[in-house]
XYZ file of C-alpha atoms in Angstrom:
665
model
C 16.777 -19.887 2.101
C 19.016 -22.449 0.440
C 20.040 -21.754 -3.125
C 22.890 -22.074 -5.608
C 24.845 -18.845 -6.037
C 26.130 -18.127 -9.539
C 27.797 -14.768 -10.077
C 27.519 -13.639 -13.681
C 30.570 -12.679 -15.714
C 28.595 -9.866 -17.339
C 29.273 -6.275 -16.354
C 26.843 -3.373 -16.286
C 28.120 -2.142 -19.662
C 27.095 -5.522 -21.094
C 23.569 -4.828 -19.883
C 22.984 -1.089 -20.226
C 25.490 -0.064 -22.932
C 24.751 0.911 -26.542
C 25.471 -2.658 -27.614
C 24.316 -4.315 -24.410
C 21.682 -6.950 -23.797
C 18.860 -4.413 -23.389
C 19.766 -2.660 -26.658
C 19.625 -5.993 -28.465
C 16.262 -6.911 -27.002
C 14.297 -3.651 -27.252
C 13.895 -1.809 -30.542
C 14.775 1.853 -30.228
C 16.501 1.354 -26.873
C 18.540 4.334 -25.748
C 20.946 3.983 -22.808
C 19.903 6.079 -19.815
C 22.696 7.576 -17.750
C 20.486 7.636 -14.666
C 19.620 3.957 -14.924
C 23.281 3.058 -15.356
C 24.209 5.245 -12.367
C 21.504 3.604 -10.256
C 22.771 0.138 -11.152
C 26.340 1.136 -10.261
C 25.291 2.464 -6.860
C 23.379 -0.730 -6.111
C 26.238 -2.920 -7.308
C 28.582 -1.106 -4.921
C 26.112 -1.411 -2.040
C 25.826 -5.161 -2.641
C 29.582 -5.596 -2.777
C 30.185 -3.460 0.333
C 27.113 -4.717 2.249
C 25.942 -1.233 3.146
C 22.565 0.518 3.258
C 21.636 2.630 0.239
C 18.688 5.039 0.147
C 18.155 5.908 -3.504
C 15.565 8.205 -5.046
C 15.168 7.441 -8.750
C 13.133 9.977 -10.697
C 10.284 8.969 -12.984
C 11.582 7.453 -16.220
C 14.928 6.283 -14.857
C 13.958 2.641 -15.347
C 14.035 1.830 -11.666
C 12.955 -1.816 -11.849
C 15.664 -2.982 -14.265
C 18.026 -0.553 -12.525
C 17.951 -2.660 -9.365
C 17.119 -6.086 -10.814
C 20.164 -6.216 -13.090
C 22.850 -5.735 -10.394
C 20.983 -8.105 -8.061
C 20.834 -10.850 -10.710
C 24.435 -10.304 -11.808
C 25.715 -10.469 -8.225
C 24.612 -14.077 -7.767
C 23.599 -13.158 -4.218
C 20.500 -14.398 -2.446
C 18.014 -11.569 -2.443
C 14.672 -10.572 -1.014
C 12.719 -8.018 -3.067
C 9.731 -6.309 -1.459
C 7.272 -4.185 -3.423
C 4.606 -1.688 -2.409
C 1.618 -3.637 -3.722
C 0.614 -7.161 -4.684
C 0.062 -5.880 -8.231
C 3.697 -4.768 -8.520
C 4.765 -8.011 -6.861
C 2.970 -10.035 -9.540
C 4.410 -7.801 -12.266
C 7.948 -8.424 -11.026
C 7.461 -12.174 -10.760
C 5.430 -12.734 -13.934
C 7.058 -10.242 -16.309
C 10.157 -8.291 -15.272
C 12.252 -10.985 -13.593
C 11.659 -13.708 -16.225
C 12.397 -11.265 -19.046
C 15.622 -9.923 -17.536
C 16.779 -13.316 -16.289
C 16.523 -14.655 -19.860
C 18.286 -11.632 -21.358
C 21.187 -11.944 -18.925
C 21.388 -15.720 -19.112
C 21.169 -15.983 -15.322
C 19.907 -19.260 -13.860
C 18.509 -17.819 -10.652
C 15.573 -19.570 -9.002
C 12.785 -17.088 -8.259
C 9.870 -17.567 -5.862
C 6.758 -15.535 -5.132
C 5.597 -15.351 -1.518
C 2.424 -13.589 -0.380
C 0.686 -13.304 2.964
C -1.283 -16.361 4.031
C -4.622 -14.634 3.400
C -3.820 -14.784 -0.327
C -3.816 -18.584 -0.390
C -6.802 -20.914 -0.287
C -7.029 -22.929 2.941
C -8.498 -26.353 2.155
C -9.368 -26.990 5.807
C -11.393 -23.785 6.063
C -12.956 -24.500 2.668
C -14.302 -27.763 4.085
C -15.425 -25.933 7.227
C -17.185 -23.199 5.230
C -19.694 -25.702 3.903
C -20.847 -26.398 7.451
C -21.029 -22.812 8.698
C -24.164 -21.555 6.920
C -23.006 -17.947 7.476
C -22.469 -16.674 3.958
C -22.419 -12.850 4.025
C -24.171 -12.253 0.689
C -26.793 -13.976 -1.440
C -24.408 -14.904 -4.263
C -21.772 -16.383 -1.954
C -23.071 -19.928 -2.460
C -22.168 -19.606 -6.151
C -18.768 -18.163 -5.274
C -18.127 -21.000 -2.832
C -18.957 -23.567 -5.509
C -16.574 -21.862 -7.949
C -13.813 -21.933 -5.345
C -14.447 -25.628 -4.676
C -14.215 -26.362 -8.391
C -11.011 -24.327 -8.717
C -9.508 -25.919 -5.586
C -9.244 -29.228 -7.405
C -7.246 -27.683 -10.260
C -5.054 -24.969 -8.776
C -1.369 -25.643 -8.307
C -0.428 -22.790 -5.963
C -3.803 -21.799 -4.432
C -3.288 -18.068 -5.129
C -6.775 -16.617 -4.820
C -6.025 -13.951 -7.426
C -6.130 -16.736 -10.028
C -9.577 -18.079 -9.106
C -11.897 -17.497 -12.090
C -15.218 -15.845 -11.438
C -14.445 -14.789 -7.856
C -12.887 -11.345 -7.460
C -9.967 -10.845 -5.122
C -12.122 -8.498 -3.027
C -15.095 -10.878 -2.702
C -16.464 -11.227 0.831
C -16.238 -15.026 0.652
C -12.438 -15.118 0.881
C -12.040 -14.628 4.666
C -14.117 -17.798 5.111
C -11.792 -19.949 3.001
C -8.376 -18.444 3.768
C -6.434 -18.545 7.019
C -4.941 -15.993 9.383
C -2.193 -16.302 11.966
C -4.968 -16.593 14.542
C -6.989 -19.425 13.022
C -4.293 -21.478 11.262
C -3.826 -24.899 12.900
C -0.235 -25.188 11.715
C 1.245 -28.687 11.822
C -1.830 -29.880 13.694
C -3.999 -29.304 10.615
C -5.255 -32.571 9.084
C -4.563 -31.091 5.626
C -1.098 -29.732 6.470
C 0.585 -31.751 3.701
C -1.701 -30.080 1.142
C -1.248 -26.537 2.526
C -0.581 -23.946 -0.172
C 1.099 -21.591 2.320
C 3.561 -24.309 3.320
C 4.278 -25.113 -0.326
C 4.923 -21.434 -1.111
C 7.350 -21.182 1.816
C 9.172 -24.327 0.745
C 9.682 -22.845 -2.721
C 10.965 -19.651 -1.139
C 13.425 -21.636 0.979
C 14.986 -23.080 -2.178
C 15.035 -19.855 -4.190
C 17.810 -17.412 -5.014
C 15.368 -14.490 -5.186
C 12.114 -14.181 -3.239
C 9.546 -11.543 -4.222
C 7.262 -10.351 -1.403
C 5.340 -7.157 -0.558
C 5.762 -4.624 2.247
C 2.775 -5.859 4.233
C 4.233 -9.364 4.386
C 7.715 -7.959 4.995
C 6.576 -5.928 8.004
C 4.173 -8.572 9.293
C 6.939 -11.143 9.283
C 9.370 -8.814 11.007
C 6.741 -8.251 13.684
C 5.410 -11.781 14.067
C 8.529 -13.851 13.287
C 6.331 -16.813 12.527
C 5.103 -16.642 8.942
C 8.178 -17.973 7.163
C 10.154 -14.786 6.572
C 12.111 -15.252 9.798
C 13.641 -18.310 8.133
C 14.449 -16.356 4.958
C 16.127 -13.230 6.294
C 19.122 -14.768 8.128
C 20.473 -16.263 4.878
C 19.634 -13.315 2.627
C 22.527 -11.250 1.274
C 20.491 -8.436 -0.291
C 17.176 -6.830 0.686
C 15.559 -4.485 -1.848
C 12.619 -2.351 -0.715
C 10.938 -0.863 -3.797
C 8.469 1.983 -3.164
C 10.310 2.282 0.144
C 8.518 5.509 1.095
C 5.577 3.324 2.176
C 7.553 1.194 4.633
C 7.593 3.409 7.784
C 3.800 3.728 7.911
C 3.185 0.049 7.166
C 5.746 -0.938 9.801
C 3.982 1.173 12.435
C 0.775 -0.718 11.742
C 2.355 -4.157 12.023
C 4.549 -3.407 15.028
C 1.454 -2.320 16.932
C -1.455 -4.285 18.375
C -5.102 -4.214 17.337
C -8.298 -5.931 18.390
C -11.458 -5.360 16.387
C -15.042 -6.382 15.879
C -14.188 -8.420 12.790
C -11.726 -10.612 14.696
C -14.265 -11.125 17.455
C -17.107 -11.965 15.096
C -14.895 -14.342 13.115
C -13.910 -16.067 16.358
C -17.577 -16.444 17.281
C -18.492 -17.820 13.851
C -15.556 -20.254 13.759
C -16.450 -21.439 17.254
C -20.026 -22.045 16.144
C -18.795 -24.120 13.189
C -16.391 -26.215 15.304
C -19.077 -26.721 17.957
C -21.386 -28.252 15.349
C -18.542 -30.433 14.097
C -16.788 -31.482 17.328
C -18.941 -30.569 20.361
C -22.632 -30.856 19.521
C -23.368 -31.978 23.071
C -21.951 -28.742 24.553
C -24.636 -26.111 23.867
C -22.945 -23.723 26.295
C -20.149 -23.293 23.763
C -22.566 -22.137 21.066
C -24.260 -19.806 23.542
C -20.908 -18.296 24.541
C -20.053 -17.727 20.873
C -23.390 -16.018 20.276
C -22.875 -13.862 23.372
C -19.470 -12.760 22.097
C -20.869 -11.827 18.701
C -23.717 -9.879 20.310
C -21.330 -8.080 22.681
C -19.670 -6.244 19.776
C -22.891 -4.333 19.031
C -23.008 -2.284 22.270
C -19.408 -1.175 21.674
C -20.296 -0.012 18.180
C -23.375 1.773 19.527
C -21.321 3.478 22.241
C -18.939 4.789 19.573
C -21.704 5.880 17.180
C -21.594 9.507 18.360
C -17.944 9.924 17.381
C -17.549 12.280 14.414
C -13.909 11.421 13.809
C -13.126 7.898 12.641
C -9.852 7.949 14.592
C -10.013 9.170 18.176
C -7.489 8.996 21.048
C -8.514 6.566 23.756
C -7.918 9.307 26.305
C -11.029 11.102 25.010
C -13.170 7.981 25.475
C -11.728 6.380 28.592
C -14.069 8.276 30.932
C -17.269 7.715 28.938
C -19.420 5.248 30.862
C -21.210 3.894 27.790
C -17.885 2.953 26.201
C -16.258 1.444 29.284
C -19.393 -0.508 30.210
C -19.649 -1.926 26.686
C -15.998 -2.982 26.818
C -16.601 -4.533 30.254
C -19.350 -6.694 28.737
C -17.092 -7.565 25.823
C -14.382 -8.703 28.243
C -16.899 -10.784 30.174
C -18.068 -12.411 26.932
C -14.485 -13.319 26.057
C -13.971 -14.758 29.543
C -17.113 -16.858 29.110
C -15.991 -18.174 25.743
C -12.548 -19.035 27.115
C -14.147 -21.066 29.925
C -16.303 -23.037 27.484
C -13.374 -23.617 25.123
C -11.201 -24.873 27.988
C -13.826 -27.586 28.492
C -14.121 -28.358 24.764
C -10.480 -28.067 23.681
C -9.453 -31.707 24.372
C -11.956 -32.841 21.725
C -10.035 -31.581 18.710
C -7.201 -29.509 17.271
C -9.626 -26.952 15.876
C -11.107 -26.302 19.312
C -7.614 -26.063 20.808
C -6.714 -23.416 18.225
C -9.897 -21.507 19.028
C -9.001 -21.544 22.712
C -5.645 -19.959 21.888
C -7.335 -17.282 19.778
C -9.873 -16.486 22.496
C -7.178 -16.245 25.162
C -5.080 -14.024 22.894
C -7.935 -11.616 22.186
C -8.880 -11.532 25.872
C -5.299 -10.629 26.782
C -5.084 -8.006 24.008
C -8.266 -6.340 25.230
C -6.923 -6.281 28.777
C -3.575 -4.880 27.594
C -5.322 -2.162 25.595
C -7.317 -1.047 28.597
C -4.272 -1.162 30.873
C -2.230 0.946 28.422
C 1.210 0.140 29.798
C 3.037 0.932 26.533
C 1.289 4.304 26.280
C 2.109 5.145 29.890
C 5.779 4.509 29.114
C 5.585 6.837 26.114
C 6.311 4.171 23.485
C 2.844 3.933 21.934
C -0.516 5.624 21.590
C -3.935 4.060 22.102
C -6.705 5.033 19.734
C -10.056 3.852 18.454
C -11.064 3.471 14.825
C -14.793 3.562 14.166
C -16.454 2.759 10.864
C -20.098 2.235 9.944
C -20.253 -1.438 10.899
C -16.985 -2.102 12.686
C -14.523 -0.843 15.285
C -10.873 -1.485 16.096
C -8.896 -0.726 19.253
C -5.305 0.127 18.321
C -2.045 0.410 20.214
C 0.430 1.896 17.739
C 4.120 2.646 18.348
C 4.906 6.333 18.119
C 7.971 5.398 16.097
C 8.776 1.952 14.694
C 12.307 3.013 13.777
C 13.904 1.083 16.624
C 12.394 -2.216 15.519
C 13.318 -1.565 11.891
C 16.897 -0.648 12.760
C 17.404 -3.829 14.779
C 16.560 -5.884 11.691
C 18.725 -3.778 9.384
C 21.672 -4.318 11.720
C 20.923 -7.975 12.541
C 23.502 -9.340 10.065
C 25.897 -8.073 7.372
C 23.910 -7.594 4.177
C 23.037 -4.918 1.636
C 19.813 -2.964 2.118
C 18.553 -1.099 -0.948
C 15.673 1.312 -0.301
C 14.415 2.957 -3.462
C 11.463 5.000 -4.691
C 10.690 7.960 -6.914
C 9.790 9.920 -3.762
C 12.055 9.634 -0.729
C 13.420 13.166 -0.372
C 11.846 16.546 0.244
C 13.868 18.429 -2.342
C 17.394 17.222 -1.644
C 16.714 16.351 1.985
C 16.329 12.670 2.957
C 16.213 13.293 6.707
C 12.467 12.718 7.090
C 12.758 9.197 5.664
C 16.031 8.298 7.371
C 14.711 9.554 10.730
C 11.596 7.394 10.486
C 13.710 4.386 9.472
C 16.439 5.201 12.042
C 19.147 5.001 9.385
C 22.162 6.812 10.787
C 24.815 5.535 8.384
C 22.889 5.062 5.148
C 24.246 6.452 1.908
C 21.615 8.706 0.304
C 21.636 9.356 -3.451
C 19.354 10.918 -6.052
C 19.192 9.926 -9.712
C 17.390 12.567 -11.745
C 14.616 11.848 -14.215
C 15.696 11.799 -17.879
C 12.556 13.680 -18.938
C 12.785 17.171 -20.436
C 10.248 18.673 -18.044
C 10.551 22.341 -19.163
C 9.508 21.314 -22.679
C 7.245 18.379 -21.862
C 5.100 19.931 -19.135
C 3.580 23.183 -17.915
C 2.817 23.730 -14.228
C -0.246 25.957 -14.067
C -0.993 27.832 -10.830
C -4.454 29.378 -11.296
C -4.658 32.926 -9.881
C -7.247 34.285 -7.463
C -8.360 30.989 -5.957
C -9.811 31.122 -2.422
C -8.017 29.541 0.504
C -9.352 26.058 1.355
C -9.945 27.315 4.894
C -11.231 30.725 3.789
C -14.718 32.243 4.264
C -16.318 29.979 1.669
C -14.661 26.923 3.110
C -13.619 23.756 1.331
C -16.764 23.728 -0.825
C -16.063 27.105 -2.415
C -12.425 26.143 -2.961
C -13.449 22.949 -4.763
C -15.929 24.792 -6.982
C -13.354 27.495 -7.779
C -10.803 24.814 -8.664
C -13.300 23.203 -11.039
C -13.990 26.572 -12.664
C -10.241 27.020 -13.181
C -9.711 23.609 -14.751
C -12.926 23.560 -16.817
C -11.491 25.457 -19.848
C -8.506 23.110 -19.816
C -10.772 20.061 -19.846
C -12.449 21.540 -22.917
C -9.091 22.253 -24.557
C -7.684 18.801 -23.862
C -10.866 16.977 -24.811
C -10.805 15.174 -21.485
C -7.729 12.954 -21.112
C -7.487 14.138 -17.508
C -6.999 13.057 -13.917
C -8.593 15.236 -11.246
C -7.052 14.221 -7.921
C -8.518 15.266 -4.583
C -7.372 15.172 -0.976
C -10.812 14.296 0.411
C -13.793 12.141 -0.521
C -16.082 15.102 0.149
C -14.344 17.171 -2.535
C -14.427 14.187 -4.896
C -18.180 13.794 -4.436
C -18.834 17.500 -5.013
C -16.668 17.476 -8.149
C -18.425 14.395 -9.520
C -21.838 16.008 -9.003
C -20.765 19.342 -10.511
C -18.994 17.932 -13.566
C -21.732 15.379 -14.096
C -24.095 18.307 -14.583
C -21.865 20.663 -16.587
C -19.458 18.406 -18.524
C -21.898 16.054 -20.199
C -19.920 15.699 -23.437
C -17.004 13.886 -21.758
C -17.168 10.517 -19.957
C -16.531 10.698 -16.213
C -14.828 7.869 -14.346
C -15.337 8.297 -10.621
C -13.491 6.383 -7.928
C -15.820 4.034 -6.094
C -18.142 3.340 -9.018
C -16.134 0.249 -9.998
C -12.880 -1.505 -9.129
C -9.717 0.571 -9.571
C -8.262 -1.666 -12.292
C -11.545 -1.666 -14.238
C -11.843 2.111 -13.888
C -8.339 2.652 -15.276
C -8.928 0.261 -18.160
C -12.168 2.030 -19.083
C -10.393 5.402 -18.864
C -7.623 4.245 -21.210
C -10.076 2.805 -23.717
C -12.260 5.927 -23.759
C -9.467 8.198 -24.977
C -11.312 11.326 -23.808
C -12.174 10.468 -20.230
C -11.978 12.487 -17.029
C -11.052 10.378 -14.013
C -11.818 11.634 -10.508
C -9.936 10.008 -7.658
C -8.487 10.415 -4.192
C -5.344 9.033 -2.545
C -5.313 5.587 -4.200
C -4.801 7.204 -7.621
C -1.887 9.388 -6.517
C 0.646 6.571 -6.908
C 1.081 3.226 -8.639
C -0.927 4.397 -11.667
C 0.776 4.463 -15.068
C -1.122 5.956 -18.035
C 1.233 6.757 -20.892
C 0.661 8.570 -24.150
C -2.226 10.718 -25.295
C -4.818 9.148 -22.965
C -3.557 11.439 -20.170
C -2.431 15.018 -20.802
C -3.921 16.943 -17.888
C -3.655 16.367 -14.137
C -5.261 18.589 -11.510
C -4.525 18.356 -7.777
C -6.868 20.348 -5.581
C -4.788 20.956 -2.441
C -1.390 20.495 -0.860
C -1.802 17.015 0.665
C -1.194 17.912 4.288
C -2.380 15.160 6.613
C -5.794 15.751 8.150
C -5.632 17.146 11.707
C -6.829 15.135 14.661
C -5.084 11.862 13.949
C -3.978 10.476 17.342
C -0.837 8.762 16.048
C 0.334 11.912 14.277
C -0.397 13.959 17.393
C 1.849 11.646 19.413
C 4.607 11.888 16.803
C 4.336 15.664 16.790
C 4.734 15.702 20.553
C 7.780 13.438 20.270
C 9.374 15.925 17.853
C 8.567 18.840 20.167
C 10.197 16.977 23.045
C 13.349 16.797 20.923
C 13.252 20.524 20.208
C 12.111 20.065 16.600
C 9.262 21.842 14.814
C 6.597 19.305 13.710
C 5.514 21.320 10.664
C 9.065 21.618 9.352
C 10.244 18.124 10.239
C 7.094 16.085 9.569
C 4.074 17.802 7.996
C 5.930 19.651 5.236
C 8.221 16.818 4.044
C 5.304 14.366 4.114
C 3.216 16.723 1.991
C 6.072 17.227 -0.477
C 6.634 13.494 -0.891
C 2.918 12.821 -1.379
C 2.561 15.707 -3.833
C 5.535 14.421 -5.838
C 3.700 11.112 -6.172
C 0.604 12.826 -7.539
C 2.569 15.067 -9.896
C 4.381 11.977 -11.148
C 1.189 10.730 -12.817
C 1.490 13.246 -15.683
C 4.751 12.558 -17.528
C 5.475 8.832 -17.815
C 7.474 8.705 -21.056
C 9.838 10.823 -23.132
C 7.051 11.447 -25.676
C 4.440 12.526 -23.100
C 3.374 16.161 -22.809
C 0.794 17.862 -20.653
C -0.299 20.322 -18.001
C -0.163 19.952 -14.239
C -2.669 22.165 -12.395
C -2.118 22.840 -8.691
C -5.134 24.609 -7.222
C -3.848 25.489 -3.763
C -3.220 29.256 -3.477
C -0.940 28.651 -0.486
C 1.727 27.589 -2.991
C 1.923 31.263 -3.953
C 0.909 33.031 -0.744
C 2.819 31.117 1.949
C 6.542 31.039 2.556
C 6.642 27.266 2.420
C 5.001 27.339 -1.035
C 8.323 27.954 -2.762
C 9.906 25.088 -0.838
C 7.196 22.770 -2.155
C 7.375 24.048 -5.737
C 11.165 23.803 -5.829
C 10.927 20.131 -4.790
C 8.789 19.270 -7.839
C 10.113 18.394 -11.315
C 11.301 21.528 -13.180
C 8.169 22.104 -15.255
C 7.593 25.475 -16.914
C 5.488 27.494 -14.454
C 2.708 29.870 -15.382
C -0.279 31.687 -13.902
C -1.688 32.350 -17.365
C -4.449 29.973 -18.408
C -3.751 30.695 -22.080
C -0.267 29.219 -21.775
C -1.750 26.074 -20.261
C -4.387 25.813 -23.019
C -1.746 26.274 -25.716
C 0.242 23.415 -24.238
C -2.790 21.147 -24.438
C -3.717 22.053 -28.003
C -0.279 21.934 -29.612
C 0.368 18.807 -31.712
C 1.975 15.920 -29.877
C 5.012 14.121 -31.234
C 2.869 11.196 -32.396
C 0.393 13.547 -34.105
C 3.242 15.322 -35.905
C 4.587 11.989 -37.145
C 1.114 11.006 -38.356
C 0.862 14.294 -40.253
C 4.286 13.755 -41.840
C 3.292 10.266 -42.955
C 0.068 11.609 -44.473
C 1.859 14.174 -46.660
């Protein structure tokens, strides 16, 4: 990254003070002590080049709290966000606005993973493949072709008429496996290359955690060239990083990769090796060989199963034997065809890589040494064989310590109460400074935490179904009192489905918005516009969702979000903790549940004028010893077991309603 450093003469008082730049730009601005404190801590970390782990409560103003000291420092910085949506928000809105306010001439670049950029070579190839997954894909392909001639940066999110989740995109974007690199005939027109070149020249590069971790793991997608010259790394929504890192520091081979390899081989064979029918036959054999594996795994009830429970099943091992033989056959044919073109050479490398990954998975050397766990993921139409590190902390620490620089890791949820040890252990941060900046919200007056009495245990005689129905009975009067304006958040899709069916029958006067019926962004927009909606969602609505004002006044969470049992990676991590003399429930399950619950609870109060009721329907919060630990880690809302208190909170006039009444008099 080569850029011009320009340290600003402004101080933090010039930005956050009563007469600072923010006060002059935003009507009604009130300085926030927490935001100022956050900025001071980050300024010191940048100056001292140390690692700061900082939990900033909801309403602190976290984004400007870290952007201001980064911009004022004049240092080269890498900012990584939890989602592409937040990444775009930083690049398109927050950074330009603050850069202008501060008068800082920093060059800013946006860098996404290569799958987000149109690949012109694969776009040309797609026209020859005749393997469009859905009937309307021909129209989508034509729209992409039309847009390809106009787009400047090739970001697929900007393509009109083709959603970011459309099935056509894998055909016209590249991966690390199928990219031809400098051998590509369209290399000079490559949007990925252009995005990297901009990043190289920038003072600040905005990326996301998936790209951050993928680049740390692969060291070949451009980030390896950025990090050595970066003075500051900011990880926003840092609580997500350990899990994402585990995924990228592991290995995986799946049916989608294999089928894509077969399809790409078919396309190149038609283009470069028409006189080698054996190549097409080998590709077809590979594609067909994924079906027996899927059939052999069809009996598995759990979508994630340790390999140890499958390794002795003849149907599984025989299917994988045939898959390995199919890969060997394709490699042999590609070795013959490779001299004919760069595309065929790249396919040979992919086939050899997948063959070696399959062999490594079955050998299980990393698992034998205790560093990783092998497991199988089975879905309706696909499977993936995973080798996941039990703990990615070692790899993360090596990058943190690779050169003197400041590392800022921030989120609204990093600590379990006041304890950061769960996060720092997973990140292997021995010397990090850990700080909390409290939320400025007046939680005792803005929110009531309602704990309904007499609810059955989720694992009680009636099971999860009876618990869900009892939870709905408890929240039903509150939905009536609030006139909707509610999120009902569940820990399982089964509970979500039951709730949708039950409320659809008994709550006909209020509009229901159910996860899965439309895209998340569209669902949220419809909920906001309705003004009296009830949104039902699972994990994806627990964080990264911001609904302010009167549109949301009631949030229900059905259960303490303990991780589901049976996950092979978690089982391996639990064993690792036991080997160290630690208790897995205390040192992993409980802090994880607290952090996740804090995210869900954080949906309710998003502004100083917001009021509402949080309903937690898990009786273990009152009956188990750890319940108090969980409750004490949440914002200090006024607690009650009396439904009348909760209803009164929902029916009292809001601040905006009181102002409207005053104006009407």
